[in-house]
Amino acid sequence: MGPKVRDSMKILCIGRNYAEHVAELNNERPSEPVIFTKPETALLRKNNPFYFPDYSENIHHEVEIVLRVAKVGKTIAEEHALSYVEAVGLGIDFTARDLQEKAKSKGLPWALAKGFDFSAPISEFVPVTEFTDLGNINFSLEINGEVRQQSNTRMMLFPIPTIISYISRFITLKIGDLIFTGTPSGVGPVKIGDRLVGKIEDKTFLDFEIK
Ligand code: MG
């Protein structure tokens, strides 16, 4: 008998979903959602520290609202999309910007720049029923006590129902999958010794260190 085959969850991410962030990186405003993935090994939970890896000299923070998928779905209509969200949390889409710029300049994939180990710290999740409107959630990231990123989900270029519907045309959503919904402006490098605090509304969801 071979090893047990495990059915694992996946992490789906949206790039370029806030206009001011698109502008700060001099990217083109997308006409369709930009989708990429991270492997499960990217997850970093329970506010464990992030250890700065040796293959990058420029890792950027990207704070994002993260959705957890409630049920299996394929070709989901926008009007039903919100019923596929079970819980909401906060995450960081750590990006090795130097590796990403190198890949982008050659037209190569972002897999390593976005998917390296522990590139996806996530908070605890809160049931979706605790939010009155997923299209109106304030969230922020402070570094060493200073607010660096702050926005509201209403500023998304592609709102949550559109994202879910779009992804599910190509990739079947399954229970427990995570969707990173894009970062607002204010991204920048982290360094060893930084303390990152992420909030949804006034509540702290993330609080961890770079080591
Ligand atoms: Mg991102």
CSV table of C-alpha atoms and ligand atoms in Angstrom, one decimal:
chain,number,residue,atom,x,y,z
A,1,MET,CA,0.0,0.0,0.0
A,2,GLY,CA,1.2,3.5,-0.8
A,3,PRO,CA,0.9,6.6,1.3
A,4,LYS,CA,-2.5,7.8,2.3
A,5,VAL,CA,-3.7,10.4,-0.2
A,6,ARG,CA,-5.0,13.5,1.5
A,7,ASP,CA,-7.6,15.9,0.2
A,8,SER,CA,-6.2,19.3,1.1
A,9,MET,CA,-7.6,22.8,1.1
A,10,LYS,CA,-6.4,25.5,-1.3
A,11,ILE,CA,-5.7,29.2,-1.0
A,12,LEU,CA,-7.0,31.4,-3.8
A,13,CYS,CA,-5.8,35.0,-4.0
A,14,ILE,CA,-6.9,38.1,-5.9
A,15,GLY,CA,-4.3,40.5,-7.1
A,16,ARG,CA,-4.8,44.1,-8.1
A,17,ASN,CA,-8.2,44.5,-6.5
A,18,TYR,CA,-7.9,48.0,-5.0
A,19,ALA,CA,-7.3,50.9,-7.4
A,20,GLU,CA,-4.8,52.8,-5.3
A,21,HIS,CA,-2.7,49.7,-4.8
A,22,VAL,CA,-2.7,49.0,-8.5
A,23,ALA,CA,-1.5,52.6,-9.0
A,24,GLU,CA,1.3,52.4,-6.4
A,25,LEU,CA,2.9,49.4,-8.1
A,26,ASN,CA,2.4,51.0,-11.6
A,27,ASN,CA,0.3,48.0,-12.7
A,28,GLU,CA,-2.4,48.0,-15.3
A,29,ARG,CA,-6.0,48.2,-13.9
A,30,PRO,CA,-7.4,44.7,-14.6
A,31,SER,CA,-10.5,44.1,-16.8
A,32,GLU,CA,-11.0,40.7,-15.1
A,33,PRO,CA,-10.0,39.5,-11.6
A,34,VAL,CA,-6.3,38.5,-11.4
A,35,ILE,CA,-6.1,35.1,-9.7
A,36,PHE,CA,-3.2,33.2,-8.2
A,37,THR,CA,-2.8,30.5,-5.6
A,38,LYS,CA,-0.6,29.7,-2.6
A,39,PRO,CA,0.0,26.2,-1.3
A,40,GLU,CA,-1.3,25.0,2.0
A,41,THR,CA,2.3,25.1,3.4
A,42,ALA,CA,2.1,28.9,3.1
A,43,LEU,CA,-0.2,29.1,6.1
A,44,LEU,CA,1.1,30.6,9.3
A,45,ARG,CA,-1.4,30.5,12.2
A,46,LYS,CA,-1.8,31.5,15.8
A,47,ASN,CA,0.2,34.7,15.5
A,48,ASN,CA,3.4,32.7,15.3
A,49,PRO,CA,6.4,34.8,14.3
A,50,PHE,CA,7.4,35.1,10.6
A,51,TYR,CA,11.1,34.2,10.1
A,52,PHE,CA,12.6,36.3,7.3
A,53,PRO,CA,13.9,33.8,4.7
A,54,ASP,CA,17.3,34.0,3.0
A,55,TYR,CA,16.1,34.0,-0.6
A,56,SER,CA,14.6,37.5,-0.5
A,57,GLU,CA,15.7,40.9,0.5
A,58,ASN,CA,12.4,42.7,0.0
A,59,ILE,CA,9.3,41.0,1.5
A,60,HIS,CA,6.2,43.2,1.4
A,61,HIS,CA,3.2,43.1,3.7
A,62,GLU,CA,-0.2,43.0,2.0
A,63,VAL,CA,-3.1,42.9,4.5
A,64,GLU,CA,-6.3,41.3,3.2
A,65,ILE,CA,-9.7,40.3,4.2
A,66,VAL,CA,-9.9,36.4,3.9
A,67,LEU,CA,-13.0,34.4,3.3
A,68,ARG,CA,-13.5,30.8,4.3
A,69,VAL,CA,-15.6,28.7,2.0
A,70,ALA,CA,-18.8,27.1,3.4
A,71,LYS,CA,-19.6,24.4,0.8
A,72,VAL,CA,-18.6,22.9,-2.6
A,73,GLY,CA,-19.4,25.2,-5.5
A,74,LYS,CA,-18.9,25.3,-9.2
A,75,THR,CA,-20.0,28.0,-11.6
A,76,ILE,CA,-21.7,29.9,-8.8
A,77,ALA,CA,-24.0,32.7,-9.8
A,78,GLU,CA,-23.2,36.1,-8.3
A,79,GLU,CA,-26.6,36.3,-6.6
A,80,HIS,CA,-25.9,33.1,-4.7
A,81,ALA,CA,-22.2,33.7,-4.0
A,82,LEU,CA,-22.4,35.0,-0.5
A,83,SER,CA,-24.0,31.8,0.7
A,84,TYR,CA,-20.7,30.1,-0.1
A,85,VAL,CA,-18.9,32.2,2.6
A,86,GLU,CA,-18.8,30.7,6.1
A,87,ALA,CA,-16.4,32.9,8.0
A,88,VAL,CA,-14.2,35.9,7.7
A,89,GLY,CA,-10.7,36.5,8.9
A,90,LEU,CA,-7.7,38.7,8.3
A,91,GLY,CA,-4.5,37.6,6.5
A,92,ILE,CA,-1.2,38.9,5.2
A,93,ASP,CA,-0.3,38.0,1.6
A,94,PHE,CA,3.5,38.2,2.1
A,95,THR,CA,5.2,38.9,-1.3
A,96,ALA,CA,8.8,38.5,-2.1
A,97,ARG,CA,8.7,41.7,-4.2
A,98,ASP,CA,12.2,41.2,-5.6
A,99,LEU,CA,11.4,37.7,-6.8
A,100,GLN,CA,8.1,38.9,-8.1
A,101,GLU,CA,9.6,41.8,-10.1
A,102,LYS,CA,12.1,39.4,-11.6
A,103,ALA,CA,9.4,37.0,-12.6
A,104,LYS,CA,7.1,39.8,-13.9
A,105,SER,CA,9.9,41.3,-16.1
A,106,LYS,CA,10.4,37.9,-17.8
A,107,GLY,CA,6.6,37.1,-18.0
A,108,LEU,CA,7.1,34.2,-15.6
A,109,PRO,CA,4.7,32.9,-12.9
A,110,TRP,CA,4.6,34.4,-9.3
A,111,ALA,CA,4.5,31.0,-7.6
A,112,LEU,CA,7.6,31.3,-5.5
A,113,ALA,CA,7.3,35.1,-4.9
A,114,LYS,CA,3.8,34.5,-3.5
A,115,GLY,CA,3.7,30.9,-2.3
A,116,PHE,CA,6.8,30.4,-0.2
A,117,ASP,CA,6.5,28.8,3.2
A,118,PHE,CA,4.6,30.9,5.8
A,119,SER,CA,3.8,33.6,3.2
A,120,ALA,CA,0.1,33.5,4.4
A,121,PRO,CA,-0.3,34.4,8.1
A,122,ILE,CA,-4.0,34.1,8.9
A,123,SER,CA,-6.1,35.1,12.0
A,124,GLU,CA,-8.9,33.2,13.7
A,125,PHE,CA,-12.1,33.3,11.7
A,126,VAL,CA,-15.4,34.9,12.7
A,127,PRO,CA,-18.7,33.5,11.5
A,128,VAL,CA,-20.0,35.5,8.5
A,129,THR,CA,-23.3,36.0,10.4
A,130,GLU,CA,-21.4,38.5,12.7
A,131,PHE,CA,-21.0,40.9,9.7
A,132,THR,CA,-24.0,42.9,8.4
A,133,ASP,CA,-22.4,43.6,5.1
A,134,LEU,CA,-19.3,42.0,3.6
A,135,GLY,CA,-19.1,44.9,1.2
A,136,ASN,CA,-18.5,47.4,4.0
A,137,ILE,CA,-15.8,46.1,6.3
A,138,ASN,CA,-13.0,48.4,7.6
A,139,PHE,CA,-9.6,46.8,8.1
A,140,SER,CA,-6.1,47.9,8.7
A,141,LEU,CA,-2.5,47.0,9.4
A,142,GLU,CA,-0.2,48.7,11.8
A,143,ILE,CA,3.6,48.2,11.9
A,144,ASN,CA,5.3,49.1,15.2
A,145,GLY,CA,2.2,51.1,16.2
A,146,GLU,CA,2.0,53.1,13.0
A,147,VAL,CA,-1.0,52.5,10.5
A,148,ARG,CA,0.5,51.5,7.1
A,149,GLN,CA,-2.6,50.1,5.4
A,150,GLN,CA,-6.2,51.0,6.0
A,151,SER,CA,-9.3,50.5,3.8
A,152,ASN,CA,-12.8,49.2,3.4
A,153,THR,CA,-14.0,46.3,1.3
A,154,ARG,CA,-16.3,48.7,-0.5
A,155,MET,CA,-13.2,49.9,-2.3
A,156,MET,CA,-12.6,46.6,-4.1
A,157,LEU,CA,-12.5,46.8,-7.9
A,158,PHE,CA,-14.2,43.3,-8.0
A,159,PRO,CA,-16.6,42.8,-5.1
A,160,ILE,CA,-16.8,39.6,-3.2
A,161,PRO,CA,-19.7,38.0,-5.1
A,162,THR,CA,-17.9,38.8,-8.4
A,163,ILE,CA,-14.7,37.2,-7.1
A,164,ILE,CA,-16.5,34.0,-5.9
A,165,SER,CA,-18.5,33.7,-9.1
A,166,TYR,CA,-15.5,34.3,-11.3
A,167,ILE,CA,-13.1,31.9,-9.6
A,168,SER,CA,-15.7,29.1,-9.5
A,169,ARG,CA,-16.1,29.1,-13.3
A,170,PHE,CA,-12.5,27.7,-13.4
A,171,ILE,CA,-11.8,26.2,-10.0
A,172,THR,CA,-14.3,24.3,-7.9
A,173,LEU,CA,-14.5,25.7,-4.4
A,174,LYS,CA,-14.5,23.3,-1.6
A,175,ILE,CA,-15.2,23.5,2.2
A,176,GLY,CA,-12.4,25.2,4.0
A,177,ASP,CA,-10.8,26.8,1.0
A,178,LEU,CA,-9.5,30.3,1.7
A,179,ILE,CA,-9.9,33.3,-0.5
A,180,PHE,CA,-7.6,36.3,-0.1
A,181,THR,CA,-9.5,39.2,-1.5
A,182,GLY,CA,-6.7,41.7,-2.4
A,183,THR,CA,-4.7,44.4,-0.6
A,184,PRO,CA,-5.3,48.1,-0.5
A,185,SER,CA,-2.5,50.7,-0.9
A,186,GLY,CA,0.3,51.2,1.5
A,187,VAL,CA,2.2,48.0,0.9
A,188,GLY,CA,5.9,48.0,1.8
A,189,PRO,CA,8.8,46.0,3.1
A,190,VAL,CA,9.0,44.3,6.5
A,191,LYS,CA,12.2,43.9,8.5
A,192,ILE,CA,13.3,41.8,11.4
A,193,GLY,CA,12.0,43.2,14.7
A,194,ASP,CA,8.8,44.6,13.2
A,195,ARG,CA,5.5,43.9,15.0
A,196,LEU,CA,2.5,43.6,12.7
A,197,VAL,CA,-1.0,44.2,14.1
A,198,GLY,CA,-4.0,43.7,11.8
A,199,LYS,CA,-7.5,44.8,12.7
A,200,ILE,CA,-11.0,44.3,11.4
A,201,GLU,CA,-13.0,47.3,12.5
A,202,ASP,CA,-11.5,48.0,16.0
A,203,LYS,CA,-10.7,44.4,16.9
A,204,THR,CA,-7.2,42.9,16.7
A,205,PHE,CA,-7.1,39.8,14.5
A,206,LEU,CA,-3.3,39.6,13.8
A,207,ASP,CA,-0.5,40.4,16.2
A,208,PHE,CA,2.9,38.9,15.4
A,209,GLU,CA,6.6,39.6,14.9
A,210,ILE,CA,9.1,39.4,12.1
A,211,LYS,CA,12.1,37.4,13.3
B,1,MG,MG,-2.2,40.4,-2.3
